[in-house]
Each structure stands twice: as structure tokens, then as C-alpha cells.
Short mmCIF file of C-alpha atoms in Angstrom, two decimals:
data_model
loop_
_atom_site.label_atom_id
_atom_site.label_comp_id
_atom_site.label_asym_id
_atom_site.label_seq_id
_atom_site.Cartn_x
_atom_site.Cartn_y
_atom_site.Cartn_z
CA UNK T 230 -27.72 -2.22 -32.50
CA UNK T 231 -24.03 -2.01 -33.52
CA UNK T 232 -23.13 -2.15 -37.17
CA UNK T 233 -21.95 -5.69 -37.95
CA UNK T 234 -19.18 -4.40 -40.23
CA UNK T 235 -17.83 -2.31 -37.34
CA UNK T 236 -17.98 -5.35 -35.07
CA UNK T 237 -16.12 -7.39 -37.69
CA UNK T 238 -13.34 -4.82 -37.98
CA UNK T 239 -12.97 -4.79 -34.17
CA UNK T 240 -12.28 -8.54 -34.17
CA UNK T 241 -8.54 -9.17 -34.25
CA UNK T 242 -7.27 -10.94 -37.34
CA UNK T 243 -5.67 -14.38 -37.07
CA UNK T 244 -2.26 -12.79 -37.60
CA UNK T 245 -2.88 -10.24 -34.84
CA UNK T 246 -4.01 -12.97 -32.44
CA UNK T 247 -0.85 -14.96 -33.15
CA UNK T 248 1.34 -11.91 -32.49
CA UNK T 249 -0.43 -10.91 -29.25
CA UNK T 250 -0.44 -14.47 -27.90
CA UNK T 251 3.24 -14.96 -28.78
CA UNK T 252 4.12 -11.67 -27.06
CA UNK T 253 2.30 -12.76 -23.89
CA UNK T 254 3.92 -16.21 -23.90
CA UNK T 255 7.43 -14.81 -24.43
CA UNK T 256 6.73 -12.33 -21.64
CA UNK T 257 5.77 -15.14 -19.27
CA UNK T 258 7.99 -18.05 -20.24
CA UNK T 259 10.72 -16.61 -22.46
CA UNK T 260 11.58 -17.22 -26.09
CA UNK T 261 13.22 -20.61 -25.53
CA UNK T 262 10.28 -21.87 -23.44
CA UNK T 263 7.66 -20.84 -26.00
CA UNK T 264 6.80 -23.35 -28.71
CA UNK T 265 5.13 -22.67 -32.03
CA UNK T 266 2.46 -25.33 -31.35
CA UNK T 267 1.57 -23.62 -28.08
CA UNK T 268 1.33 -20.26 -29.85
CA UNK T 269 -1.02 -21.74 -32.46
CA UNK T 270 -3.20 -23.45 -29.84
CA UNK T 271 -3.57 -20.40 -27.60
CA UNK T 272 -4.18 -18.11 -30.59
CA UNK T 273 -6.89 -20.53 -31.77
CA UNK T 274 -5.10 -20.86 -35.10
CA UNK T 275 -3.89 -23.84 -37.06
CA UNK T 276 -0.19 -24.54 -37.30
CA UNK T 277 -0.56 -24.07 -41.05
CA UNK T 278 -1.92 -20.56 -40.60
CA UNK T 279 0.99 -19.64 -38.31
CA UNK T 280 3.43 -20.72 -41.03
CA UNK T 281 1.30 -18.97 -43.65
CA UNK T 282 1.72 -15.62 -41.87
CA UNK T 283 5.23 -16.37 -40.62
CA UNK T 284 7.11 -18.59 -43.10
CA UNK T 285 10.25 -18.09 -41.01
CA UNK T 286 8.68 -20.08 -38.18
CA UNK T 287 9.17 -19.42 -34.48
CA UNK T 288 11.84 -16.74 -34.89
CA UNK T 289 9.66 -14.77 -37.33
CA UNK T 290 6.69 -14.97 -34.95
CA UNK T 291 8.93 -13.85 -32.07
CA UNK T 292 10.26 -10.88 -34.04
CA UNK T 293 6.70 -9.70 -34.74
CA UNK T 294 5.70 -10.30 -31.11
CA UNK T 295 8.71 -8.40 -29.76
CA UNK T 296 8.05 -5.52 -32.16
CA UNK T 297 4.46 -5.42 -30.86
CA UNK T 298 5.64 -5.47 -27.21
CA UNK T 299 8.23 -2.80 -27.92
CA UNK T 300 5.57 -0.48 -29.27
CA UNK T 301 3.32 -1.13 -26.25
CA UNK T 302 6.11 -0.03 -23.89
CA UNK T 303 6.92 2.92 -26.15
CA UNK T 304 3.28 4.00 -25.86
CA UNK T 305 3.48 3.75 -22.06
CA UNK T 306 6.59 5.95 -22.07
CA UNK T 307 5.11 8.50 -24.48
CA UNK T 308 1.91 8.74 -22.48
CA UNK T 309 3.74 8.90 -19.15
CA UNK T 310 6.16 11.57 -20.32
CA UNK T 311 3.59 13.70 -22.16
CA UNK T 312 2.52 17.04 -20.77
CA UNK T 313 3.95 20.22 -19.40
CA UNK T 314 5.32 18.99 -16.06
CA UNK T 315 8.92 18.17 -15.19
CA UNK T 316 10.22 14.89 -16.63
CA UNK T 317 11.49 13.54 -13.27
CA UNK T 318 8.08 13.05 -11.64
CA UNK T 319 6.79 11.71 -14.98
CA UNK T 320 9.49 9.03 -14.97
CA UNK T 321 8.57 8.14 -11.39
CA UNK T 322 4.94 7.69 -12.48
CA UNK T 323 6.07 5.39 -15.34
CA UNK T 324 7.97 3.23 -12.82
CA UNK T 325 4.87 3.13 -10.58
CA UNK T 326 2.69 1.99 -13.51
CA UNK T 327 5.17 -0.81 -14.27
CA UNK T 328 5.24 -1.83 -10.58
CA UNK T 329 1.45 -2.07 -10.34
CA UNK T 330 1.17 -3.99 -13.63
CA UNK T 331 3.81 -6.47 -12.53
CA UNK T 332 2.13 -7.06 -9.14
CA UNK T 333 -1.29 -7.46 -10.74
CA UNK T 334 0.12 -10.09 -13.12
CA UNK T 335 1.38 -12.17 -10.19
CA UNK T 336 4.97 -11.11 -10.99
CA UNK T 337 5.01 -12.97 -14.33
CA UNK T 338 4.40 -10.26 -16.94
CA UNK T 339 7.88 -8.79 -17.16
CA UNK T 340 9.49 -7.33 -20.24
CA UNK T 341 9.50 -9.81 -23.15
CA UNK T 342 12.22 -7.81 -24.89
CA UNK T 343 14.57 -8.26 -21.93
CA UNK T 344 13.70 -11.96 -21.64
CA UNK T 345 14.33 -12.66 -25.32
CA UNK T 346 17.47 -10.52 -25.43
CA UNK T 347 19.06 -12.37 -22.51
CA UNK T 348 18.18 -15.77 -23.96
CA UNK T 349 19.75 -14.99 -27.34
CA UNK T 350 22.90 -13.17 -26.19
CA UNK T 351 25.93 -13.87 -28.33
CA UNK T 352 23.88 -14.69 -31.41
CA UNK T 353 23.68 -12.63 -34.56
CA UNK T 354 19.94 -13.14 -34.78
CA UNK T 355 16.95 -11.16 -35.90
CA UNK T 356 15.74 -11.35 -32.30
CA UNK T 357 18.87 -9.58 -31.05
CA UNK T 358 18.40 -6.93 -33.73
CA UNK T 359 14.76 -6.24 -32.82
CA UNK T 360 15.61 -6.15 -29.09
CA UNK T 361 18.42 -3.66 -29.71
CA UNK T 362 16.08 -1.51 -31.81
CA UNK T 363 13.48 -1.60 -29.03
CA UNK T 364 15.96 -0.39 -26.42
CA UNK T 365 17.25 2.39 -28.70
CA UNK T 366 13.69 3.46 -29.50
CA UNK T 367 12.75 3.70 -25.81
CA UNK T 368 15.92 5.66 -25.09
CA UNK T 369 15.07 8.10 -27.91
CA UNK T 370 11.62 8.76 -26.41
CA UNK T 371 13.17 9.60 -23.03
CA UNK T 372 16.04 11.54 -24.59
CA UNK T 373 13.66 13.75 -26.61
CA UNK T 374 11.58 14.51 -23.51
CA UNK T 375 14.68 15.37 -21.47
CA UNK T 376 16.08 17.56 -24.23
CA UNK T 377 12.73 19.35 -24.54
CA UNK T 378 12.95 20.20 -20.82
CA UNK T 379 16.28 21.98 -21.34
CA UNK T 380 18.85 19.25 -20.65
CA UNK T 381 21.81 19.39 -23.05
CA UNK T 382 22.04 16.80 -25.86
CA UNK T 383 24.89 14.67 -24.45
CA UNK T 384 23.44 14.63 -20.93
CA UNK T 385 19.95 13.87 -22.28
CA UNK T 386 21.33 10.93 -24.27
CA UNK T 387 23.27 9.46 -21.33
CA UNK T 388 20.41 10.04 -18.91
CA UNK T 389 18.01 8.30 -21.29
CA UNK T 390 20.27 5.24 -21.39
CA UNK T 391 20.44 5.32 -17.58
CA UNK T 392 16.64 5.57 -17.30
CA UNK T 393 15.90 2.61 -19.57
CA UNK T 394 18.67 0.49 -18.06
CA UNK T 395 17.44 1.23 -14.54
CA UNK T 396 13.78 0.52 -15.35
CA UNK T 397 14.59 -2.76 -17.13
CA UNK T 398 16.88 -3.93 -14.32
CA UNK T 399 14.42 -2.90 -11.62
CA UNK T 400 11.63 -4.80 -13.38
CA UNK T 401 13.65 -8.03 -13.26
CA UNK T 402 14.57 -7.40 -9.61
CA UNK T 403 10.92 -6.72 -8.76
CA UNK T 404 9.90 -10.01 -10.40
CA UNK T 405 12.53 -12.02 -8.55
CA UNK T 406 11.79 -10.39 -5.18
CA UNK T 407 8.02 -10.28 -5.82
CA UNK T 408 7.96 -6.68 -4.64
CA UNK T 409 7.02 -3.33 -6.20
CA UNK T 410 9.75 -1.58 -4.25
CA UNK T 411 12.65 -2.06 -6.70
CA UNK T 412 10.67 -0.25 -9.40
CA UNK T 413 9.25 2.37 -7.07
CA UNK T 414 12.68 3.04 -5.56
CA UNK T 415 14.27 3.36 -8.98
CA UNK T 416 11.48 5.72 -10.01
CA UNK T 417 12.15 7.97 -7.02
CA UNK T 418 15.90 7.99 -7.67
CA UNK T 419 15.46 8.68 -11.38
CA UNK T 420 13.23 11.63 -10.51
CA UNK T 421 15.93 13.00 -8.21
CA UNK T 422 18.66 12.40 -10.77
CA UNK T 423 16.81 14.17 -13.56
CA UNK T 424 15.80 16.94 -11.17
CA UNK T 425 19.46 17.56 -10.37
CA UNK T 426 19.86 18.74 -13.98
CA UNK T 427 17.31 21.46 -13.31
CA UNK T 428 14.64 19.81 -15.46
#
């Protein structure tokens, strides 16, 4: 029989449930379309507990949710780019993983960072700040992997921006067209592009 203390620690805390549920809702219906009451209900939390953990209200919950989502995608990139092989095929595999995940979600689980960033453009908000940090963080992961494969610093930096921009754009296109092909095609082209640098 499992130790009950271990089982307890495996149960997500109320705060964690709120963050995960908010991330999923923003992913599926955007920041504007996600209400704090809906977050509380789906997280099986009281509205009071949401405000207890996030006194800043909806924006504070969204910032935590976007930070969580950002780290999930960073983990996917780190895992996909790990290993000894060339970075081009690794990037193609990352695009394939995104394509399959999007199809399996019924084309609704896109990138919450992109959704929230687009909805809050032109604002000097905490949401814009956390979205910008997410994009820079993902670019750094790719840049470090490209540099480690022998690509020069400036090229690695520009290629990393190209990679993240292409993946994010292809994910939106795949959602709209309800097809894996935009992501798979971008993955193939990114592999070729990176390969042209001899990496």
C-alpha cells in the first residue's frame, strides 16, 4: 500500500490547480474570454481562495498561468533539442510533437502565450512582460543548442528568433486550417535552414 503522506504530496495544491486550469482556459479561449469565476469553478476552488493566492485578480492568475505554460514549452524544447544529433532534425521533431498535440486536442490547445500576447498588444501590462520573457527564454534555449553545434553567435541568435517565430506562426496556421501540415512543413524547412549552416 502507498504511503499516505506520499499520496498527499502528489495531490496538487489549490494554487497549483488554479494555475493549471487558468493556463488551459487561456490556451483554449484566450485571456479576454477567460473569467475568474470560471477559473475558480473548474479548479474546484472558491473565488475567495483565488483572490487569496492572487490578490491582483485575473491578471495575476494569468501571469502565473502563462509562466507555467512558458516553462512547459521550454521543457519540450529542451527535451527535443537534447542529445548528440544535429539540431535541424531535432527541431523538425519538436514541430512534429506540436502538430500531433494540436491535432489530438481537436485543434484547440494552441499556445496560450501567443493568444494572450496578441490580445494585450499595445498595453504596458504584466501579461505583455511575461509573454516577452517567454519568447526570449525559448529563443535562448534554441540559440544555445545552435551555438553548441558550431553555429556562430550572431547567426545562432537570428536563427533562434526565426525558429520560434516560425513555430508560433505555424501553430496558429495549423489551428485555423485544422491541419498538421503547417507545423510539419515548417519543421522540415527549419531543419534544412539549420543544416545549411553545417550544423
